[in-house]
Coordinates of C-alpha atoms in Angstrom, one line a residue:
Chain A
X30 CA -21.7 -64.4 82.1
X31 CA -18.7 -66.6 82.4
X32 CA -16.5 -65.7 79.4
X33 CA -14.5 -68.8 79.7
X34 CA -17.6 -70.9 79.3
X35 CA -18.8 -68.7 76.5
X36 CA -15.5 -68.9 74.6
X37 CA -14.4 -72.4 75.5
X38 CA -13.3 -74.2 72.4
X39 CA -11.5 -77.6 72.7
X40 CA -9.3 -76.5 69.8
X41 CA -8.3 -73.3 71.6
X42 CA -7.9 -74.3 75.2
X43 CA -7.8 -71.3 77.5
X44 CA -5.3 -71.1 80.3
X45 CA -7.7 -70.2 83.1
X46 CA -7.2 -66.5 82.9
X47 CA -3.6 -66.5 84.0
X48 CA -3.0 -63.3 81.9
X49 CA -5.8 -61.5 83.8
X50 CA -4.0 -62.1 87.1
X51 CA -0.5 -61.5 85.7
X52 CA -1.3 -58.2 84.2
X53 CA -2.6 -56.5 87.3
X54 CA -0.8 -53.7 89.1
X55 CA -0.8 -55.8 92.2
X56 CA 1.1 -58.6 90.4
X57 CA 3.6 -56.0 89.1
X58 CA 4.8 -55.7 92.6
X59 CA 6.3 -59.1 92.3
X60 CA 8.4 -58.5 89.3
X61 CA 11.9 -59.4 90.2
X62 CA 13.9 -56.4 90.9
X63 CA 17.5 -56.6 89.7
X64 CA 19.7 -54.9 87.2
X65 CA 18.8 -56.7 84.0
X66 CA 21.6 -55.4 81.9
X67 CA 25.2 -54.8 82.2
X68 CA 26.8 -51.4 81.4
X69 CA 26.9 -50.8 77.7
X70 CA 30.0 -49.5 76.0
X71 CA 28.8 -46.5 73.9
X72 CA 31.0 -44.4 71.7
X73 CA 29.8 -41.1 70.4
X74 CA 31.7 -39.4 67.5
X75 CA 31.1 -35.8 66.6
X76 CA 32.0 -35.5 62.9
X77 CA 32.2 -31.7 62.6
X78 CA 32.8 -28.7 64.8
X79 CA 29.1 -27.8 65.3
X80 CA 28.3 -31.4 66.3
X81 CA 31.2 -31.3 68.7
X82 CA 29.8 -28.1 70.3
X83 CA 26.5 -29.8 70.8
X84 CA 28.2 -32.9 72.2
X85 CA 30.4 -30.9 74.6
X86 CA 27.3 -29.5 76.3
X87 CA 26.6 -33.0 77.7
X88 CA 29.9 -34.7 78.1
X89 CA 30.1 -33.8 81.8
X90 CA 26.8 -35.5 82.6
X91 CA 27.1 -38.7 84.6
X92 CA 27.0 -41.2 81.7
X93 CA 27.5 -45.0 82.1
X94 CA 31.0 -45.0 80.7
X95 CA 30.1 -43.5 77.3
X96 CA 33.2 -42.2 75.4
X97 CA 32.8 -38.9 73.5
X98 CA 35.2 -38.3 70.6
X99 CA 35.7 -35.7 68.0
X100 CA 37.6 -35.6 64.7
X101 CA 41.0 -33.9 65.2
X102 CA 41.0 -32.6 61.7
X103 CA 38.6 -30.9 59.4
X104 CA 40.4 -32.0 56.3
X105 CA 38.6 -34.5 54.1
X106 CA 39.3 -38.1 55.0
X107 CA 39.9 -40.5 52.1
X108 CA 38.4 -43.8 53.5
X109 CA 40.3 -45.8 50.9
X110 CA 43.6 -44.6 52.3
X111 CA 42.7 -44.3 56.0
X112 CA 43.0 -47.2 58.4
X113 CA 41.3 -47.3 61.7
X114 CA 44.5 -46.5 63.5
X115 CA 45.1 -43.5 61.2
X116 CA 41.8 -41.6 61.8
X117 CA 42.7 -38.5 63.8
X118 CA 40.5 -38.5 66.9
X119 CA 40.4 -36.5 70.1
X120 CA 38.9 -36.9 73.6
X121 CA 37.0 -33.9 75.0
X122 CA 40.2 -32.8 76.8
X123 CA 42.1 -32.7 73.6
X124 CA 44.2 -35.8 74.1
X125 CA 44.5 -38.1 71.1
X126 CA 42.5 -41.2 70.7
X127 CA 42.7 -44.2 68.4
X128 CA 39.6 -45.5 66.7
X129 CA 40.5 -49.2 67.0
X130 CA 41.1 -48.8 70.7
X131 CA 38.0 -46.9 71.2
X132 CA 35.5 -49.2 69.5
X133 CA 37.1 -52.4 70.6
X134 CA 34.4 -54.0 72.7
X135 CA 31.9 -51.2 72.0
X136 CA 28.2 -52.1 71.9
X137 CA 26.9 -49.1 70.0
X138 CA 28.4 -46.3 68.0
X139 CA 26.6 -43.0 67.4
X140 CA 27.7 -40.6 64.7
X141 CA 26.7 -37.0 65.2
X142 CA 26.8 -34.6 62.2
X143 CA 25.5 -31.2 61.3
X144 CA 27.0 -31.0 57.8
X145 CA 27.9 -33.6 55.1
X146 CA 31.6 -32.9 55.1
X147 CA 32.8 -35.9 57.0
X148 CA 31.5 -38.7 54.9
X149 CA 35.0 -40.1 54.6
X150 CA 35.5 -40.3 58.4
X151 CA 32.0 -41.7 58.8
X152 CA 32.9 -44.4 56.4
X153 CA 36.1 -45.3 58.2
X154 CA 34.2 -45.5 61.6
X155 CA 31.3 -47.4 60.1
X156 CA 33.6 -49.8 58.3
X157 CA 35.2 -50.7 61.6
X158 CA 31.7 -51.1 63.2
X159 CA 30.7 -53.4 60.3
X160 CA 33.7 -55.6 60.7
X161 CA 33.2 -55.9 64.4
X162 CA 29.4 -56.3 64.3
X163 CA 28.8 -53.1 66.2
X164 CA 25.5 -51.3 65.8
X165 CA 26.1 -47.9 64.2
X166 CA 23.5 -45.1 64.5
X167 CA 23.6 -41.7 62.8
X168 CA 22.1 -38.6 64.3
X169 CA 21.8 -35.7 61.8
X170 CA 21.3 -32.5 63.8
X171 CA 19.7 -29.3 62.6
X172 CA 16.7 -30.9 60.9
X173 CA 15.1 -27.6 60.6
X174 CA 17.9 -26.3 58.3
X175 CA 17.3 -26.0 54.6
X176 CA 16.4 -29.3 53.1
X177 CA 19.4 -29.5 50.8
X178 CA 21.7 -29.2 53.8
X179 CA 19.8 -31.8 55.7
X180 CA 19.9 -34.2 52.7
X181 CA 23.6 -33.8 52.5
X182 CA 24.1 -34.7 56.2
X183 CA 21.7 -37.6 55.8
X184 CA 23.4 -38.9 52.7
X185 CA 26.8 -38.7 54.3
X186 CA 25.7 -41.3 56.9
X187 CA 23.0 -43.2 55.1
X188 CA 25.2 -46.0 53.7
X189 CA 26.7 -46.7 57.1
X190 CA 24.1 -46.2 59.8
X191 CA 21.6 -49.0 60.7
X192 CA 19.5 -46.3 62.2
X193 CA 19.4 -42.7 61.1
X194 CA 17.7 -39.9 63.0
X195 CA 17.1 -36.4 61.8
X196 CA 16.6 -34.2 64.8
X197 CA 15.6 -30.5 64.8
X198 CA 17.3 -29.8 68.2
X199 CA 20.5 -30.7 69.9
X200 CA 18.6 -31.7 73.1
X201 CA 17.8 -35.0 71.3
X202 CA 21.4 -36.1 71.9
X203 CA 21.0 -36.5 75.7
X204 CA 17.5 -37.9 75.3
X205 CA 18.6 -40.5 72.9
X206 CA 21.8 -41.4 74.9
X207 CA 19.8 -41.7 78.1
X208 CA 17.3 -44.0 76.5
X209 CA 20.1 -46.1 75.2
X210 CA 21.7 -46.3 78.7
X211 CA 24.9 -44.8 77.2
Chain B
X147 CA 15.2 -46.4 79.6
X148 CA 13.1 -43.6 80.9
X149 CA 13.4 -42.0 84.4
X150 CA 10.4 -42.5 86.6
X151 CA 9.4 -38.9 86.7
X152 CA 9.3 -38.7 82.9
X153 CA 7.4 -41.9 82.7
X154 CA 4.9 -40.5 85.1
X155 CA 4.7 -37.3 83.1
X156 CA 4.0 -39.1 79.9
X157 CA 1.5 -41.7 81.1
X158 CA -0.7 -39.7 83.5
X159 CA -3.6 -37.8 81.8
X160 CA -6.0 -36.9 84.5
X161 CA -7.1 -33.3 84.9
X162 CA -4.2 -31.1 86.0
X163 CA -1.4 -33.3 84.8
X164 CA 0.9 -32.0 82.1
X165 CA 0.0 -34.7 79.6
X166 CA -3.6 -34.5 80.5
X167 CA -3.6 -30.8 79.9
X168 CA -1.9 -31.5 76.5
X169 CA -4.5 -34.1 75.4
X170 CA -7.1 -31.4 76.3
X171 CA -5.7 -29.2 73.6
X172 CA -6.9 -31.5 70.8
X173 CA -10.1 -32.8 69.2
X174 CA -10.0 -36.4 70.2
X175 CA -12.3 -39.3 69.2
X176 CA -14.9 -39.9 71.9
X177 CA -17.5 -42.3 70.4
X178 CA -18.5 -44.0 67.2
X179 CA -21.3 -42.1 65.7
X180 CA -23.3 -45.3 65.6
X181 CA -23.3 -45.3 69.4
X182 CA -25.8 -42.5 69.3
X183 CA -27.8 -43.5 66.3
X184 CA -30.9 -41.3 66.6
X185 CA -32.4 -38.4 68.4
X186 CA -33.4 -39.2 72.0
X187 CA -31.6 -42.5 71.9
X188 CA -30.2 -44.0 75.1
X189 CA -27.3 -42.1 76.6
X190 CA -23.9 -43.7 76.7
X191 CA -21.3 -43.7 79.5
X192 CA -18.0 -42.3 78.3
X193 CA -14.7 -42.1 80.3
X194 CA -12.0 -40.1 78.8
X195 CA -8.8 -38.7 80.3
X196 CA -10.0 -39.9 83.7
X197 CA -13.3 -38.1 83.5
X198 CA -16.6 -39.9 83.9
X199 CA -19.0 -38.4 81.3
X200 CA -22.3 -39.1 79.6
X201 CA -22.9 -38.7 75.9
X202 CA -26.4 -38.2 74.5
X203 CA -28.2 -36.9 71.4
X204 CA -31.1 -34.7 72.1
X205 CA -34.5 -34.3 70.4
X206 CA -33.0 -31.8 67.9
X207 CA -30.1 -34.0 67.0
X208 CA -27.6 -32.0 69.1
X209 CA -24.8 -34.1 70.6
X210 CA -23.9 -33.5 74.3
X211 CA -21.0 -34.8 76.4
X212 CA -21.5 -33.8 80.0
X213 CA -20.5 -34.8 83.5
X214 CA -22.1 -38.2 84.2
X215 CA -23.5 -37.3 87.6
X216 CA -26.5 -35.2 88.4
X217 CA -25.7 -32.0 90.2
X218 CA -28.4 -32.6 92.7
X219 CA -27.5 -35.8 94.6
X220 CA -24.9 -37.3 92.3
X221 CA -26.9 -40.0 90.6
X222 CA -25.7 -41.3 87.3
X223 CA -27.3 -39.8 84.3
X224 CA -26.9 -43.1 82.5
X225 CA -30.3 -43.7 84.1
X226 CA -31.5 -40.5 82.6
X227 CA -34.6 -40.0 80.4
X228 CA -33.5 -38.5 77.1
X229 CA -36.5 -36.5 76.1
X230 CA -37.8 -33.2 74.9
X231 CA -34.4 -31.5 74.5
X232 CA -32.5 -32.7 77.4
X233 CA -31.5 -35.5 79.8
X234 CA -33.6 -35.8 82.9
X235 CA -32.4 -37.4 86.0
X236 CA -35.1 -40.0 87.0
X237 CA -34.4 -39.5 90.7
X238 CA -35.9 -36.0 91.2
X239 CA -36.5 -34.8 87.7
X240 CA -33.6 -32.4 87.2
X241 CA -33.0 -31.9 83.5
X242 CA -29.8 -30.9 81.6
X243 CA -29.4 -29.8 78.1
X244 CA -26.6 -30.8 75.7
X245 CA -24.2 -28.2 77.1
X246 CA -24.7 -29.4 80.7
X247 CA -26.9 -26.4 81.6
X248 CA -29.6 -27.3 84.0
X249 CA -33.0 -26.4 82.4
X250 CA -35.4 -27.7 84.9
X251 CA -35.6 -28.3 88.7
X252 CA -39.2 -29.4 89.2
X253 CA -39.1 -28.9 93.0
X254 CA -38.2 -25.2 92.7
X255 CA -40.5 -22.4 91.5
X256 CA -40.0 -22.1 87.7
X257 CA -39.9 -18.3 88.1
X258 CA -37.0 -18.5 90.6
X259 CA -34.4 -19.1 87.9
X260 CA -32.7 -21.5 90.2
X261 CA -31.9 -23.9 87.5
X262 CA -29.8 -21.3 85.7
X263 CA -27.4 -21.4 88.6
X264 CA -26.7 -25.1 88.0
X265 CA -24.4 -26.3 85.2
X266 CA -22.6 -29.6 84.7
X267 CA -19.3 -29.5 83.0
X268 CA -19.9 -30.1 79.3
X269 CA -17.7 -30.5 76.2
X270 CA -18.6 -30.1 72.6
X271 CA -19.3 -33.3 70.6
X272 CA -19.2 -33.1 66.9
X273 CA -19.7 -35.6 64.1
X274 CA -17.0 -35.9 61.5
X275 CA -17.0 -39.1 59.5
X276 CA -17.9 -42.2 61.6
X277 CA -16.7 -40.5 64.7
X278 CA -17.9 -38.1 67.4
X279 CA -15.1 -35.9 68.4
X280 CA -14.7 -33.8 71.6
X281 CA -12.4 -31.1 72.8
X282 CA -12.0 -31.2 76.6
X283 CA -9.9 -28.0 77.0
X284 CA -10.7 -24.4 77.3
X285 CA -13.0 -22.9 74.7
X286 CA -10.7 -20.0 74.0
X287 CA -8.0 -22.4 72.9
X288 CA -10.2 -24.7 70.8
X289 CA -8.4 -25.8 67.7
X290 CA -10.0 -25.9 64.2
X291 CA -12.2 -29.0 63.7
X292 CA -10.3 -32.1 62.7
X293 CA -9.6 -32.8 59.1
X294 CA -8.1 -36.3 59.1
X295 CA -8.5 -37.8 55.7
X296 CA -10.1 -41.1 57.0
X297 CA -12.9 -39.0 58.5
X298 CA -13.4 -36.7 55.5
X299 CA -13.7 -39.2 52.6
X300 CA -17.2 -40.3 51.6
X301 CA -18.8 -42.8 54.0
X302 CA -18.5 -45.7 51.5
X303 CA -14.7 -45.3 51.5
X304 CA -14.1 -45.6 55.2
X305 CA -14.6 -47.9 58.2
X306 CA -13.8 -47.2 61.8
X307 CA -13.8 -49.4 64.9
X308 CA -12.7 -49.0 68.5
X309 CA -11.7 -51.5 71.1
X310 CA -11.0 -51.3 74.8
X311 CA -7.3 -51.9 75.6
X312 CA -6.5 -52.6 79.2
X313 CA -3.2 -50.7 79.6
X314 CA -1.9 -47.2 79.6
X315 CA -2.2 -45.3 76.3
X316 CA 1.5 -44.8 75.8
X317 CA 2.6 -48.4 75.6
X318 CA -0.3 -49.0 73.2
X319 CA 0.6 -46.0 71.0
X320 CA 4.3 -47.0 71.0
X321 CA 3.3 -50.2 69.3
X322 CA 1.9 -48.1 66.4
X323 CA 5.3 -46.5 65.7
X324 CA 7.4 -49.5 66.4
X325 CA 8.0 -50.8 62.9
X326 CA 10.6 -53.4 63.9
X327 CA 8.1 -55.7 65.5
X328 CA 6.2 -56.3 62.3
X329 CA 8.7 -58.8 60.8
X330 CA 8.2 -61.0 63.9
X331 CA 4.9 -60.6 65.6
X332 CA 2.7 -60.1 62.5
X333 CA 4.8 -62.2 60.1
X334 CA 2.1 -64.9 59.9
X335 CA -0.6 -62.5 59.1
X336 CA 1.0 -60.9 56.0
X337 CA 0.3 -64.0 54.0
X338 CA -3.1 -64.8 55.3
X339 CA -5.0 -61.7 56.4
X340 CA -7.4 -60.6 53.6
X341 CA -6.5 -56.9 54.2
X342 CA -2.8 -57.5 53.9
X343 CA -2.1 -60.5 51.7
X344 CA -1.1 -60.5 48.0
X345 CA 0.9 -57.2 48.0
X346 CA 4.3 -57.2 46.3
X347 CA 5.7 -55.3 49.3
X348 CA 5.0 -58.3 51.5
X349 CA 7.8 -60.1 49.7
X350 CA 10.3 -57.4 50.6
X351 CA 9.2 -57.7 54.2
X352 CA 9.6 -61.5 54.2
X353 CA 13.0 -61.4 52.4
X354 CA 14.6 -58.8 54.6
X355 CA 14.0 -59.2 58.3
X356 CA 16.4 -56.6 59.3
X357 CA 15.1 -53.2 58.1
X358 CA 17.2 -50.1 58.4
X359 CA 15.4 -47.2 60.1
X360 CA 15.3 -43.5 59.5
X361 CA 13.4 -41.2 61.9
X362 CA 12.7 -37.7 60.7
X363 CA 10.8 -35.0 62.6
X364 CA 7.8 -33.4 60.9
X365 CA 5.9 -30.3 61.9
X366 CA 3.2 -32.3 63.6
X367 CA 5.3 -35.3 64.8
X368 CA 7.4 -37.8 63.0
X369 CA 8.0 -39.9 60.0
X370 CA 9.4 -43.3 60.7
X371 CA 10.9 -44.9 57.7
X372 CA 11.8 -48.5 57.4
X373 CA 13.8 -49.5 54.4
X374 CA 14.5 -53.0 53.1
X375 CA 16.5 -54.1 50.1
X376 CA 14.6 -54.3 46.8
X377 CA 15.7 -55.4 43.3
X378 CA 18.4 -53.5 41.4
X379 CA 20.0 -52.2 44.6
X380 CA 17.0 -50.1 45.4
X381 CA 15.3 -49.6 48.7
X382 CA 11.8 -50.5 49.6
X383 CA 10.6 -47.9 52.0
X384 CA 7.6 -48.1 54.4
X385 CA 6.8 -44.8 56.1
X386 CA 4.8 -44.5 59.3
X387 CA 3.6 -41.1 60.2
X388 CA 2.9 -40.1 63.8
X389 CA 1.0 -36.9 64.6
X390 CA 1.0 -35.7 68.1
X391 CA -0.2 -36.7 70.5
X392 CA -1.5 -40.2 69.4
X393 CA -2.3 -40.6 65.7
X394 CA -0.5 -43.2 63.8
X395 CA -0.8 -44.8 60.3
X396 CA 0.3 -48.1 58.9
X397 CA 2.1 -48.0 55.6
X398 CA -0.2 -49.4 52.9
X399 CA 0.1 -52.7 51.0
X400 CA -0.9 -53.0 47.4
X401 CA -4.3 -51.5 46.8
X402 CA -5.6 -52.6 50.2
X403 CA -7.3 -49.9 52.2
X404 CA -5.0 -47.8 54.4
X405 CA -5.0 -48.5 58.1
X406 CA -4.4 -46.3 61.1
X407 CA -5.1 -45.6 64.7
X408 CA -5.8 -43.1 67.4
X409 CA -4.7 -44.1 71.0
X410 CA -6.9 -42.3 73.5
X411 CA -6.6 -42.5 77.3
X412 CA -9.7 -43.7 79.1
X413 CA -7.7 -43.4 82.4
X414 CA -4.1 -44.1 83.2
X415 CA -4.6 -47.9 83.0
X416 CA -7.1 -48.2 80.1
X417 CA -7.3 -46.7 76.6
X418 CA -9.3 -46.8 73.5
X419 CA -7.5 -48.2 70.4
X420 CA -9.3 -46.6 67.5
X421 CA -8.7 -48.3 64.2
X422 CA -9.7 -47.0 60.8
X423 CA -9.4 -48.2 57.3
X424 CA -10.1 -46.1 54.2
X425 CA -9.3 -45.9 50.6
X426 CA -8.7 -42.4 49.3
X427 CA -10.2 -42.9 45.9
X428 CA -12.7 -45.8 45.8
X429 CA -15.4 -47.4 47.9
X430 CA -14.5 -50.2 50.2
X431 CA -15.6 -53.5 48.6
X432 CA -18.2 -55.6 50.3
X433 CA -15.6 -58.2 51.0
X434 CA -13.2 -55.6 52.6
X435 CA -15.9 -54.2 54.8
X436 CA -17.0 -57.6 55.9
X437 CA -13.4 -58.5 56.7
X438 CA -13.1 -55.4 58.9
X439 CA -16.3 -56.3 60.7
X440 CA -15.0 -59.8 61.1
X441 CA -12.0 -58.6 62.9
X442 CA -9.3 -58.8 60.2
X443 CA -6.6 -56.3 59.5
X444 CA -6.3 -53.8 62.4
X445 CA -9.8 -54.6 63.7
X446 CA -10.9 -57.3 66.1
X447 CA -13.8 -59.4 67.2
X448 CA -15.9 -58.4 70.3
X449 CA -17.5 -59.8 73.3
X450 CA -21.1 -59.3 72.0
X451 CA -22.6 -56.0 73.0
X452 CA -19.4 -54.5 74.1
X453 CA -16.2 -53.0 72.8
X454 CA -14.1 -55.5 74.7
X455 CA -12.2 -57.8 72.4
X456 CA -13.4 -61.4 72.2
X457 CA -9.8 -62.4 72.9
X458 CA -8.9 -60.8 76.1
X459 CA -6.8 -61.3 79.2
X460 CA -9.6 -63.3 80.9
X461 CA -9.4 -66.0 78.3
X462 CA -5.7 -65.6 77.7
X463 CA -6.5 -64.1 74.3
X464 CA -7.4 -67.7 73.1
X465 CA -3.8 -68.5 72.8
X466 CA -3.3 -71.3 70.3
X467 CA 0.1 -72.9 70.7
X468 CA -0.7 -75.4 67.9
X469 CA -1.3 -72.6 65.4
X470 CA 2.0 -71.2 66.5
X471 CA 3.8 -74.5 65.9
X472 CA 2.1 -74.8 62.5
X473 CA 3.5 -71.4 61.6
X474 CA 0.1 -69.8 61.1
X475 CA 0.6 -67.3 63.9
X476 CA 4.0 -66.2 65.2
X477 CA 2.7 -65.5 68.7
X478 CA -0.2 -68.0 68.8
X479 CA -2.7 -65.1 69.0
X480 CA -5.2 -64.7 66.2
X481 CA -5.4 -61.3 64.5
X482 CA -3.0 -58.4 64.2
X483 CA -4.8 -56.1 66.6
X484 CA -4.8 -58.7 69.4
X485 CA -1.3 -59.8 68.7
X486 CA -0.3 -56.3 69.7
X487 CA -2.8 -55.8 72.5
X488 CA -2.0 -59.1 74.2
X489 CA 1.7 -58.2 74.5
X490 CA 1.1 -54.6 75.4
X491 CA -1.4 -55.6 78.2
X492 CA 1.1 -58.2 79.4
X493 CA 3.5 -55.3 80.2
X494 CA 1.2 -54.4 83.1
X495 CA -1.2 -51.4 83.5
X496 CA 1.6 -48.9 83.1
X497 CA 4.9 -50.4 82.0
X498 CA 7.9 -49.6 84.2
X499 CA 10.2 -48.0 81.6
X500 CA 13.1 -47.6 84.1
X501 CA 13.8 -51.3 83.5
X502 CA 13.6 -51.4 79.7
X503 CA 16.7 -51.8 77.5
X504 CA 16.0 -49.8 74.3
X505 CA 18.3 -50.3 71.3
X506 CA 19.1 -48.0 68.4
X507 CA 16.2 -49.3 66.3
X508 CA 13.8 -48.0 68.9
X509 CA 14.7 -44.4 68.0
X510 CA 11.1 -43.8 66.7
X511 CA 9.8 -44.5 70.2
X512 CA 12.6 -42.5 71.8
X513 CA 12.0 -39.5 69.6
X514 CA 8.2 -39.7 70.1
X515 CA 8.6 -39.6 73.9
X516 CA 11.1 -36.8 73.6
X517 CA 8.7 -34.7 71.6
X518 CA 5.7 -35.5 73.8
X519 CA 7.7 -34.5 76.9
X520 CA 9.0 -31.3 75.4
X521 CA 5.5 -30.3 74.2
X522 CA 3.9 -31.1 77.5
X523 CA 6.5 -29.1 79.4
X524 CA 6.3 -26.2 77.0
X525 CA 2.5 -26.1 77.5
X526 CA 2.8 -26.3 81.3
X527 CA 5.6 -23.8 81.7
X528 CA 5.0 -21.3 78.8
X529 CA 1.6 -22.0 77.5
X530 CA 2.9 -23.0 74.1
X531 CA 0.3 -24.9 72.1
X532 CA 1.5 -28.3 71.1
X533 CA 2.0 -29.5 67.5
X534 CA -0.7 -31.6 65.8
X535 CA -3.6 -29.1 66.4
X536 CA -3.1 -27.4 63.1
X537 CA -5.2 -29.1 60.4
X538 CA -2.2 -28.8 58.1
X539 CA -0.4 -31.3 60.4
X540 CA -3.3 -33.7 59.9
X541 CA -2.8 -33.9 56.1
X542 CA -0.5 -36.9 56.3
X543 CA -0.5 -40.3 54.7
X544 CA 1.5 -43.4 55.2
X545 CA 3.2 -44.6 52.1
X546 CA 5.3 -47.4 50.6
X547 CA 7.6 -47.0 47.6
X548 CA 10.8 -48.3 46.0
X549 CA 13.4 -45.6 45.6
X550 CA 17.0 -45.3 44.4
X551 CA 19.4 -45.6 47.3
X552 CA 20.6 -42.0 47.3
X553 CA 17.1 -40.4 47.6
X554 CA 16.1 -39.3 51.2
X555 CA 12.5 -40.5 51.6
X556 CA 11.2 -37.3 53.2
X557 CA 12.0 -35.3 50.1
X558 CA 11.5 -38.0 47.4
X559 CA 8.1 -39.0 48.9
X560 CA 7.0 -35.6 50.0
X561 CA 3.8 -35.7 47.9
X562 CA 3.2 -39.4 48.7
X563 CA 3.2 -38.5 52.4
X564 CA 0.6 -35.7 51.9
X565 CA -3.1 -36.0 51.5
X566 CA -4.0 -35.4 47.9
X567 CA -7.8 -35.5 47.3
X568 CA -8.7 -37.8 44.4
X569 CA -5.2 -39.3 44.3
X570 CA -4.8 -42.9 45.6
X571 CA -2.2 -43.9 48.2
X572 CA 1.3 -44.6 47.2
X573 CA 1.8 -48.3 47.8
X574 CA 3.7 -51.4 46.6

């Protein structure tokens, strides 16, 4: 039975089965091989000590230029009184970093948190992302912790993150960053 | 982006592969019950997880799913005579029962007991709801029988279909948890499809094309929440559950029946897209059931006598560029199911994920792959049984609800996301 004949309808002209040919494994060989994206600028911020510990486990991996940063203070940040240049940040080697320098030209910002204590810092970072049209994602670690604690972490980032993930295990950090070509 | 070795691990499901071994730890849908409608009816060829099998229903109503090929000379038992408690190969008369045990070898003396030494591989086949389910793993690790709500409600409340999809199971399944495509690919159907239209929630979808996503792990898989702005600074949430390895549900709209899918590998380059609709508390109306049979909602039309969609790659899915221009269909393809399938098949038999460029809103997909990989590796290396086998993990529902901004959906919608017999779905 010729399906094209069976289904031919002048109001729905078929395209002679081009999809059938195009979707074969043989045709897949002819897909143009080239790097179809440029390196992304990814910035990962650990908002508390436990998140920083989880992040430090992977910072030595060969990333595509991702920057890993931590808060240099555990004191509460008042977002109303803190400019981007005032947020105390550190590189993994302990050297200081400036938020506005770090996210200038960034494509994606990922916030890592295991508690809800850094809502102020999250707001300062997310505010800069918003002003610069940078995608901001939040990753709440320790999803298997008591629900109230998880809720607190999630609520600390909900207002700011376009995407929020609650992960049970720290090994989701490298899985996510690899998938995002960080 | 996914490294090639991980893509291979997730997409290959033949015997002896990590993901194949994992699928073999679950009860999976094998056939529609109506494919074996009566005792001694014709046998049906079945290919699952790269294994060629034959399904039949014997004279006593027992379902069998056994190796397709006769142990004698390798002839297909599709030609078999289904009679008197077994399937007999018409070549030399060897006969097999529903377990695959050979029960007659006419050329050998009956007293020799020769036939007892011959057994085809066989898997259990059980009927629950509209579906015949099989477990293709070791008997000692057989999980409890499935208790998905769509299969447990009374028959008048549920409808199930299946269609052949010509690509790897994973790229098909990923469509089921990719909530961000709905605002584009299916946008034309929300207003016109009889199984979607008229719900208040549709307006939130249309008014806010950039949902914000939250991905939360559950015991059996994930909840993927998509939120849009609603009135009074509230959020309209749509929650898609995914239960490992390949069960997904679509958040409901109004009082329409609830939709969902199973994505089951036939082999590495074909899969079954199982689609169900059910209502937890009422019978489907005549109009709803007819719409499902006519291919609306998550269902599709067929090449007569087959499970191949009427719109398929041989006729370019009956692409209608004029309907696209008129705004009736965003992609030019009719029907929600084939809008998805056409694009997923266009990716190729197994999409090369080393070339993809995922973005943050793809975190549902990223997390699902992560959990699948971890579970497959844990099973392979440590013998740890994967999530989703426990019937408690199967007691999930999709849901849609308007919530105050400060309420995490997983906690605020805990009951809504759980099967509650006699209580209707939470929907907007």
